[in-house]
Amino acid sequence: MKKINAVGAYNILNGAKLTKMADTDKYTVIKIMREIKPVALEITEALEVAKEKLKSENHATLQERVQNWKELSETEKVEINTYFNKYNANIEEAMKELSEEAFELKNHLCEESFASLIASNDFDVATIMSLEEVIVE
């Protein structure tokens, strides 16, 4: 799996309820979270550094101008959109290598335990699928 997938799983599990799970399965989820937390922190911190370092000198000014979007001319809107599209692309490029690094999880849930986790929460299908890819063996 990729590190970015581990971050997604961590964020999902961080807000997940474990109420309908057996105690041993709850402990497994906690072990999984402990295992992927350093990866989530690494990616989050790297993202914050990239966001800060890739800002232009007029970044704050452009953000302020967005607040009055309806009052801007089409030329100003194009200028702002161009800047933020490039800014976001630069962040994505800066994070690509780290996000794509491989990560192996040592602890996993079985299908039955995962079903109990799903029953404890109101996840949408996309969330279930992305979580399953990471934590189910």
Tab-separated table of C-alpha atoms in Angstrom:
chain	number	residue	atom	x	y	z
A	1	MET	CA	0.000	0.000	0.000
A	2	LYS	CA	1.064	3.623	-0.399
A	3	LYS	CA	1.669	5.946	2.534
A	4	ILE	CA	-1.107	8.260	1.375
A	5	ASN	CA	-3.593	5.364	1.733
A	6	ALA	CA	-2.418	4.823	5.310
A	7	VAL	CA	-3.062	8.499	6.044
A	8	GLY	CA	-6.596	8.194	4.705
A	9	ALA	CA	-7.237	5.115	6.832
A	10	TYR	CA	-5.870	6.858	9.903
A	11	ASN	CA	-8.148	9.844	9.377
A	12	ILE	CA	-11.181	7.566	8.937
A	13	LEU	CA	-10.355	5.427	11.967
A	14	ASN	CA	-9.633	8.468	14.108
A	15	GLY	CA	-13.321	9.393	14.003
A	16	ALA	CA	-14.691	5.858	13.863
A	17	LYS	CA	-16.831	4.218	16.532
A	18	LEU	CA	-15.956	0.705	17.684
A	19	THR	CA	-19.134	0.014	19.674
A	20	LYS	CA	-20.274	-3.140	17.863
A	21	MET	CA	-16.845	-4.747	17.774
A	22	ALA	CA	-15.466	-7.446	20.060
A	23	ASP	CA	-12.901	-6.168	22.549
A	24	THR	CA	-10.037	-8.013	20.843
A	25	ASP	CA	-10.972	-6.394	17.533
A	26	LYS	CA	-11.103	-2.983	19.182
A	27	TYR	CA	-7.547	-3.548	20.384
A	28	THR	CA	-6.524	-4.517	16.862
A	29	VAL	CA	-7.944	-1.255	15.513
A	30	ILE	CA	-5.988	0.638	18.166
A	31	LYS	CA	-2.806	-1.253	17.177
A	32	ILE	CA	-3.444	-0.367	13.533
A	33	MET	CA	-3.871	3.291	14.459
A	34	ARG	CA	-0.643	3.265	16.483
A	35	GLU	CA	1.124	1.713	13.532
A	36	ILE	CA	-0.050	4.243	10.951
A	37	LYS	CA	-0.013	7.373	13.142
A	38	PRO	CA	3.701	8.146	12.482
A	39	VAL	CA	3.055	7.900	8.737
A	40	ALA	CA	0.033	10.198	8.995
A	41	LEU	CA	2.053	12.725	10.983
A	42	GLU	CA	4.946	12.530	8.513
A	43	ILE	CA	2.676	13.207	5.537
A	44	THR	CA	0.719	15.936	7.340
A	45	GLU	CA	3.867	17.753	8.443
A	46	ALA	CA	5.439	17.481	4.976
A	47	LEU	CA	2.238	18.849	3.449
A	48	GLU	CA	2.246	21.846	5.794
A	49	VAL	CA	5.892	22.595	4.935
A	50	ALA	CA	5.170	22.320	1.202
A	51	LYS	CA	2.144	24.617	1.490
A	52	GLU	CA	4.151	27.231	3.356
A	53	LYS	CA	7.300	27.085	1.235
A	54	LEU	CA	5.506	27.153	-2.114
A	55	LYS	CA	3.482	30.296	-1.416
A	56	SER	CA	4.325	33.331	-3.506
A	57	GLU	CA	4.858	36.753	-1.947
A	58	ASN	CA	1.313	37.816	-2.847
A	59	HIS	CA	-0.405	34.599	-1.683
A	60	ALA	CA	-2.215	36.258	1.230
A	61	THR	CA	-3.351	39.120	-0.988
A	62	LEU	CA	-4.766	36.706	-3.537
A	63	GLN	CA	-6.604	34.808	-0.804
A	64	GLU	CA	-8.136	38.057	0.412
A	65	ARG	CA	-9.242	38.940	-3.110
A	66	VAL	CA	-11.061	35.606	-3.376
A	67	GLN	CA	-13.321	36.760	-0.529
A	68	ASN	CA	-14.788	39.353	-2.906
A	69	TRP	CA	-15.052	37.002	-5.883
A	70	LYS	CA	-18.261	38.490	-7.274
A	71	GLU	CA	-16.718	41.932	-7.426
A	72	LEU	CA	-13.649	40.825	-9.426
A	73	SER	CA	-13.253	41.263	-13.168
A	74	GLU	CA	-12.907	38.208	-15.399
A	75	THR	CA	-9.212	39.012	-15.860
A	76	GLU	CA	-8.667	39.070	-12.087
A	77	LYS	CA	-10.540	35.790	-11.690
A	78	VAL	CA	-8.395	34.132	-14.369
A	79	GLU	CA	-5.228	35.468	-12.704
A	80	ILE	CA	-6.261	34.134	-9.291
A	81	ASN	CA	-7.385	30.761	-10.680
A	82	THR	CA	-4.130	30.387	-12.611
A	83	TYR	CA	-2.072	31.110	-9.513
A	84	PHE	CA	-3.954	28.704	-7.239
A	85	ASN	CA	-4.022	25.935	-9.865
A	86	LYS	CA	-0.236	26.220	-10.219
A	87	TYR	CA	0.206	26.431	-6.436
A	88	ASN	CA	-1.848	23.265	-5.896
A	89	ALA	CA	-0.016	21.450	-8.709
A	90	ASN	CA	3.314	22.393	-7.128
A	91	ILE	CA	2.187	21.048	-3.750
A	92	GLU	CA	1.033	17.816	-5.368
A	93	GLU	CA	4.371	17.444	-7.147
A	94	ALA	CA	6.313	18.147	-3.957
A	95	MET	CA	4.315	15.497	-2.063
A	96	LYS	CA	4.206	12.869	-4.798
A	97	GLU	CA	7.342	10.904	-3.927
A	98	LEU	CA	6.631	10.744	-0.197
A	99	SER	CA	2.947	9.919	-0.705
A	100	GLU	CA	3.727	7.131	-3.158
A	101	GLU	CA	6.260	5.388	-0.878
A	102	ALA	CA	5.321	1.850	0.073
A	103	PHE	CA	4.060	1.070	3.558
A	104	GLU	CA	3.265	-2.353	4.994
A	105	LEU	CA	0.798	-2.755	7.815
A	106	LYS	CA	1.598	-5.499	10.347
A	107	ASN	CA	-1.832	-5.638	12.013
A	108	HIS	CA	-5.045	-6.279	10.071
A	109	LEU	CA	-8.704	-7.024	10.652
A	110	CYS	CA	-10.421	-10.097	9.259
A	111	GLU	CA	-13.569	-9.693	7.114
A	112	GLU	CA	-15.885	-10.458	10.039
A	113	SER	CA	-14.231	-7.880	12.300
A	114	PHE	CA	-14.302	-5.331	9.500
A	115	ALA	CA	-18.042	-5.959	9.118
A	116	SER	CA	-18.458	-5.112	12.816
A	117	LEU	CA	-16.517	-1.889	12.297
A	118	ILE	CA	-18.777	-0.989	9.374
A	119	ALA	CA	-21.874	-1.797	11.469
A	120	SER	CA	-20.595	0.596	14.151
A	121	ASN	CA	-20.346	3.502	11.703
A	122	ASP	CA	-22.267	5.193	8.935
A	123	PHE	CA	-19.531	5.172	6.266
A	124	ASP	CA	-20.304	5.749	2.613
A	125	VAL	CA	-19.229	3.097	0.102
A	126	ALA	CA	-16.108	4.968	-1.033
A	127	THR	CA	-14.919	5.251	2.563
A	128	ILE	CA	-15.572	1.562	3.204
A	129	MET	CA	-13.655	0.567	0.083
A	130	SER	CA	-10.624	2.730	0.840
A	131	LEU	CA	-10.521	1.572	4.458
A	132	GLU	CA	-10.887	-2.073	3.446
A	133	GLU	CA	-7.888	-1.807	1.099
A	134	VAL	CA	-5.692	-0.780	4.000
A	135	ILE	CA	-6.801	-2.658	7.106
A	136	VAL	CA	-8.413	-5.920	5.958
A	137	GLU	CA	-6.209	-8.955	5.441
